[in-house]
CSV table of C-alpha atoms in Angstrom, one decimal:
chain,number,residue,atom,x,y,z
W,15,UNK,CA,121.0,212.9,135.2
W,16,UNK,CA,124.8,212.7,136.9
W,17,UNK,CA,127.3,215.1,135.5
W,18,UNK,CA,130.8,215.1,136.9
W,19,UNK,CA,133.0,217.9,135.1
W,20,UNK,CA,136.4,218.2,136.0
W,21,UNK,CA,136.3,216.7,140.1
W,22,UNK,CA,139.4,216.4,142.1
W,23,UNK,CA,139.5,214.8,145.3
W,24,UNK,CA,141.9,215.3,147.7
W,25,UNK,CA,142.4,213.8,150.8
W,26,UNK,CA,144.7,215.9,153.5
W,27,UNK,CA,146.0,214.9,156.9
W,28,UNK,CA,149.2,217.1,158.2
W,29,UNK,CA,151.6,215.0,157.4
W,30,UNK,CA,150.6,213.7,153.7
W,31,UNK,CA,148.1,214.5,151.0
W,32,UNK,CA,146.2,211.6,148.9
W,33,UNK,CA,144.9,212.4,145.4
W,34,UNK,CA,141.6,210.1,145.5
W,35,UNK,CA,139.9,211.3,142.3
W,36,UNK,CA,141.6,213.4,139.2
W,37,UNK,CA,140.2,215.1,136.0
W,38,UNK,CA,137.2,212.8,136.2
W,39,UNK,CA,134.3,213.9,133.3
W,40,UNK,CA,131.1,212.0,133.4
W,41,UNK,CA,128.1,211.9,132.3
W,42,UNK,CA,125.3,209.7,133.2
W,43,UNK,CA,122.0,209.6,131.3
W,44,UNK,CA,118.3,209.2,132.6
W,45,UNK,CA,117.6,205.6,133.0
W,46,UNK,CA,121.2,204.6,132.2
W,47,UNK,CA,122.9,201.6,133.6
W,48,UNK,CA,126.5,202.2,134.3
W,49,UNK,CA,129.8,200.3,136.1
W,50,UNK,CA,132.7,201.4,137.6
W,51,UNK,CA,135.5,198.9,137.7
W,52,UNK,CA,139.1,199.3,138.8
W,53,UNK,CA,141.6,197.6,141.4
W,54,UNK,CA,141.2,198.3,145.3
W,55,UNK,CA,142.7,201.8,145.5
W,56,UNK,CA,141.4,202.9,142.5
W,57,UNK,CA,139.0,205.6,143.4
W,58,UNK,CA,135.5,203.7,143.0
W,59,UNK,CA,134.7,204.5,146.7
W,60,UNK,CA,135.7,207.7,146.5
W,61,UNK,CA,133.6,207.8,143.1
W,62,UNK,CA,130.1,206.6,144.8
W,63,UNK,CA,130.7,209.1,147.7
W,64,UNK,CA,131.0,212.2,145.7
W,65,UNK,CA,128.1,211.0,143.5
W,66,UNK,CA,126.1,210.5,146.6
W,67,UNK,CA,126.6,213.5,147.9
W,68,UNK,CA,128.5,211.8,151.2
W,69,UNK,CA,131.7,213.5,150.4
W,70,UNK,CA,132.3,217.2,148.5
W,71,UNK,CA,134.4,217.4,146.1
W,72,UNK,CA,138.0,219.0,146.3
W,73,UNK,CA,137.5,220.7,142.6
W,74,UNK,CA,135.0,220.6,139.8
W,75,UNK,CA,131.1,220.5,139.7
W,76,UNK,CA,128.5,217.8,140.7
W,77,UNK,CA,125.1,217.9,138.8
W,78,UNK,CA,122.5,215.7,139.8
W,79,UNK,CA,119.2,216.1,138.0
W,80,UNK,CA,120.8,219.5,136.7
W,81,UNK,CA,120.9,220.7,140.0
W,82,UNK,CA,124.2,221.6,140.9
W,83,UNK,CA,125.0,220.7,145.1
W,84,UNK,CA,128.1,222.8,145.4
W,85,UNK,CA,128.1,225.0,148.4
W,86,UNK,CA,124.5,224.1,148.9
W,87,UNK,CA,124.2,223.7,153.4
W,88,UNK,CA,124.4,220.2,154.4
W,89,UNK,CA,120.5,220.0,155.4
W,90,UNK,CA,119.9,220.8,151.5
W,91,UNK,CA,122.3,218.4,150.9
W,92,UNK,CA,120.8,215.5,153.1
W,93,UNK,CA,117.1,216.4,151.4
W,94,UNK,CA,118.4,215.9,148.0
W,95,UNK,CA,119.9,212.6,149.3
W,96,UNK,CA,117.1,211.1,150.5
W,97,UNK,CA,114.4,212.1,147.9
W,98,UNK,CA,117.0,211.6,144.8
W,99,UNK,CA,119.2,209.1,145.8
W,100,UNK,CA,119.0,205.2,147.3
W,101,UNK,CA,121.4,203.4,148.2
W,102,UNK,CA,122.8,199.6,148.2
W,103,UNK,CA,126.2,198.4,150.0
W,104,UNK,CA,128.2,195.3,150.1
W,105,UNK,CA,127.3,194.9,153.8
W,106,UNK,CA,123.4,195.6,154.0
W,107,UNK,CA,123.8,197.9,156.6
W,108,UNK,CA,120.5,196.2,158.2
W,109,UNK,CA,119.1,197.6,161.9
W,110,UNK,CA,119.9,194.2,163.8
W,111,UNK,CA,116.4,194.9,166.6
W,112,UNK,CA,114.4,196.2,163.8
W,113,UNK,CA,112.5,194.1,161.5
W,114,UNK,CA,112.0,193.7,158.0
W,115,UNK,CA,109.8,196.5,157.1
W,116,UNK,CA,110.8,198.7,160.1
W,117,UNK,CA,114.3,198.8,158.2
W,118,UNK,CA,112.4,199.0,154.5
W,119,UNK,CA,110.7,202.0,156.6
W,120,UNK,CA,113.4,204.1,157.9
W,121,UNK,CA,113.8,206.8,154.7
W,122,UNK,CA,110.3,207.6,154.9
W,123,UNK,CA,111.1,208.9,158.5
W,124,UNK,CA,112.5,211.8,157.0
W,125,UNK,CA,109.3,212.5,155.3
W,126,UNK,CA,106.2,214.5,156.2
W,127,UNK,CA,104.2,210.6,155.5
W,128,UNK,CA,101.5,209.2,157.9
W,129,UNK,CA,102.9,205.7,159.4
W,130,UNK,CA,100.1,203.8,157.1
W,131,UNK,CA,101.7,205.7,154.2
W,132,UNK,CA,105.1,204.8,154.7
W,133,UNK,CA,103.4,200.7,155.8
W,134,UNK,CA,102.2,200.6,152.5
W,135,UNK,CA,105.0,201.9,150.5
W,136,UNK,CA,107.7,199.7,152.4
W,137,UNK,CA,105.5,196.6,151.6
W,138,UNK,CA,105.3,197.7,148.0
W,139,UNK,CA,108.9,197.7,147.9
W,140,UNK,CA,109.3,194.4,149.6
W,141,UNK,CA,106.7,192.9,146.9
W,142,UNK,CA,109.2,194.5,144.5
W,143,UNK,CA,111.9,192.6,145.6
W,144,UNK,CA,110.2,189.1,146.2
W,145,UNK,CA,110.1,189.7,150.1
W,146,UNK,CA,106.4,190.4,151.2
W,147,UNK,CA,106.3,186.8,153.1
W,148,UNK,CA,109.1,188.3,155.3
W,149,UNK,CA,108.0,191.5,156.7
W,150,UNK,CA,108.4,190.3,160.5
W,151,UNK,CA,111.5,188.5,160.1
W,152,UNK,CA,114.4,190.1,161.7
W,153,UNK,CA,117.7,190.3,159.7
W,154,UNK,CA,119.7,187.5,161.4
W,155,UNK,CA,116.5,185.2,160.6
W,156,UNK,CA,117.3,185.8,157.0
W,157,UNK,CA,120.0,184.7,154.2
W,158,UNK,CA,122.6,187.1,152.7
W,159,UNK,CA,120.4,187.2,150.1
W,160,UNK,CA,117.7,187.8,151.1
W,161,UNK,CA,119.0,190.3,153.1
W,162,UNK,CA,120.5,192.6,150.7
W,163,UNK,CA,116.9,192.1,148.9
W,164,UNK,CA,115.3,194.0,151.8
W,165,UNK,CA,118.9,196.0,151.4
W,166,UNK,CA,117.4,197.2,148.0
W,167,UNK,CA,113.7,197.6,149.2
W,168,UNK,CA,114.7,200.1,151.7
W,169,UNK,CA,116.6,201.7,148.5
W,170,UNK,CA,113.7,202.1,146.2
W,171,UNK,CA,111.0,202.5,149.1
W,172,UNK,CA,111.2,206.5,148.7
W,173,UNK,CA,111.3,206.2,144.7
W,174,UNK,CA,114.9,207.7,144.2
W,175,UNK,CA,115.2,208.4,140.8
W,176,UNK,CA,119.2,207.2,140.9
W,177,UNK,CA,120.0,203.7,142.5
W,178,UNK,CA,124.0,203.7,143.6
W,179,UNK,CA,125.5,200.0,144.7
W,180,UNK,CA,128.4,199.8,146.1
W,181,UNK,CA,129.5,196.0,145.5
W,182,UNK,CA,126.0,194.9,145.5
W,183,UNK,CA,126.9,191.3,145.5
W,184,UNK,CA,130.0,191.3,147.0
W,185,UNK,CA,129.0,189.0,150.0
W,186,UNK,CA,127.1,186.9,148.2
W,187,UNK,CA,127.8,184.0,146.2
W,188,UNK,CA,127.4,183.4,142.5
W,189,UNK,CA,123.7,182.2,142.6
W,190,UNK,CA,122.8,184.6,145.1
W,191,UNK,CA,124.9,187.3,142.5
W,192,UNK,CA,123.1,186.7,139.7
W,193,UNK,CA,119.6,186.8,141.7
W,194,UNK,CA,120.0,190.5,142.6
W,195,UNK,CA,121.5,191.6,139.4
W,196,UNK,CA,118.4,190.5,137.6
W,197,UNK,CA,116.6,192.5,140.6
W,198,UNK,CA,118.6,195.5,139.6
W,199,UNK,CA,118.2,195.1,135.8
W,200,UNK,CA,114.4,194.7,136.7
W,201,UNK,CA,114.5,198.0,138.0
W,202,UNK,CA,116.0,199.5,135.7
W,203,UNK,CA,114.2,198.3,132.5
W,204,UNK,CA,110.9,198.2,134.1
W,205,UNK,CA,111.1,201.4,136.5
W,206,UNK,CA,114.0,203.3,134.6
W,207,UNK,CA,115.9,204.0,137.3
W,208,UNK,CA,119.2,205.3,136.7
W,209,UNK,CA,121.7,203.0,138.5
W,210,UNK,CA,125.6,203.3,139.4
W,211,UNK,CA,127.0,200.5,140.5
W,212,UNK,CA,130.8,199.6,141.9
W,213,UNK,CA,131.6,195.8,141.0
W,214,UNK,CA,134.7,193.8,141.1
W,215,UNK,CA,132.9,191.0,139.0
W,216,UNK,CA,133.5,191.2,135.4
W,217,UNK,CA,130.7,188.9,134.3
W,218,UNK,CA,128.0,191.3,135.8
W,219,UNK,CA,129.5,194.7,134.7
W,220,UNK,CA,129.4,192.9,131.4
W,221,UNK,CA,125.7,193.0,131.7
W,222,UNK,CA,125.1,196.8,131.9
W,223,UNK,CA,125.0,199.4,129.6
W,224,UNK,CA,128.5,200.7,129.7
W,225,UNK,CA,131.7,200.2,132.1
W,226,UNK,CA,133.6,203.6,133.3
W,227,UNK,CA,137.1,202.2,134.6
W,228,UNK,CA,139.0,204.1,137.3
W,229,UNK,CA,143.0,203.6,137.8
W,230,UNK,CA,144.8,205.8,140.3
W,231,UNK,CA,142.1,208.1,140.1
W,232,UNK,CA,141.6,208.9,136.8
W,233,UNK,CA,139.2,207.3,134.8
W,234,UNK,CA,140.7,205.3,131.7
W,235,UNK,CA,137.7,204.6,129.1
C-alpha cells in the first residue's frame, strides 16, 4: 500500500543544509496499523509529509497503492491526495464560521458530487464517529474531543483508503486519548483502513500493529 525505498530529504536554505530524512525503506501493508515514534527533531513530520504527498522527496521513490507520484504535476498530485489519502492533525484544523458538517463536507468539494451526495456522506461519517447529534454545532461549541472526532469524520468522509495522524491525541487528555484511539482501531479492524500515525505516547503506539522508530532521520527498527 506505502512503499518508501531509499528517500532522502533535504532541506536547503543558502546558508545551511538540513538532512530531514536518510536511507529510509518502508513498507506498509493494506489494512496495516503502523507508528512512528522518535524525539522532536526526529524526522516524524517530515515522514507524514512525504507519505502524504505534501512534500517531494530529495531522493528515492514514493509508492502509494503501487502508483509511483514522482515527477507526476502537482494537480495529479493533489487528486491522488484527496481520493487516497485523509488526514488527522494534533490541532483539528476546524473552519471556525463553518459548522459541523460544512467542515465534514469540505473534501467532497473537490469532487464532481451533488450537495445531497456529499450531505449524506458527511453525516455517515459523523454517525461513524459518534457525532450525528452535532451537525449544527460550530467548533468552538464543542470539546477537544469532540472536535478532533469531526477532525476524523472529515478524514474518512471521501473513503481514503490510507488514514495518516499526525499526534492524533496530542491535545487531548488521557480519557479523551484513549476515546479516539478506539475510534481509529475501529476503523481500522472494521473498515481496513490502512493507518499511519505519529505519537509521542508510548501506551497507544503499543496498541498498533507495529512501531517504525525515527532518530536523526534514519529509521532505527
Amino acid at each position: 500500500m506505502i512503499s518508501l525505498k531509499n528517500v532522502e530529504k533535504v532541506y536547503r536554505t543558502e546558508e545551511i543544509e538540513t538532512l530531514a530524512l536518510s536511507g529510509i525503506n518502508l513498507e506498509i501493508e493494506e489494512g496495516e496499523f503502523v507508528s512512528v515514534m522518535g524525539p522532536s527533531g526526529s524526522g516524524k513530520s517530515t515522514l507524514f509529509n512525504v507519505i502524504g504527498l505534501l512534500d517531494e522527496p530529495s531522493k528515492g521513490s514514493v509508492l502509494l497503492a503501487g502508483e509511483s507520484i514522482q515527477g507526476l504535476p502537482d494537480r495529479e498530485q493533489a487528486r491522488i491526495r484527496n481520493r487516497q489519502v485523509g488526514f488527522i492533525f494534533q490541532t483539528f484544523h476546524l473552519i471556525s464560521d463553518l459548522d459541523v458538517i460544512d467542515n465534514v463536507e469540505i473534501p467532497l468539494l473537490y469532487r464532481h458530487l451533488s450537495s445531497s451526495e456529499r450531505r449524506s456522506r458527511a453525516l455517515r461519517a459523523l454517525e461513524r464517529v459518534g457525532l450525528a447529534s452535532r451537525v449544527r454545532h460550530f467548533p468552538s461549541q464543542l470539546s477537544g474531543g469532540q472536535q478532533q472526532r469531526v477532525a476524523i469524520a472529515r478524514a474518512i468522509v471521501g473513503q481514503p483508503r490510507i488514514l495518516l495522524a499526525d499526534e492524533p491525541t496530542g491535545n487531548l487528555d488521557s480519557q479523551m486519548g484513549e476515546e479516539i484511539m478506539k475510534i481509529l482501531m475501529g476503523l481500522n479492524e472494521d473498515e481496513k483502513a490502512t493507518i499511519v500515525m505519529v505519537t509521542h505516547d508510548a501506551r497507544l503506539a503499543e496498541k498498533t500493529e507495529r512501531i517504525v522508530r525515527l532518530f536523526d532521520g534514519r529509521q532505527v527498527n
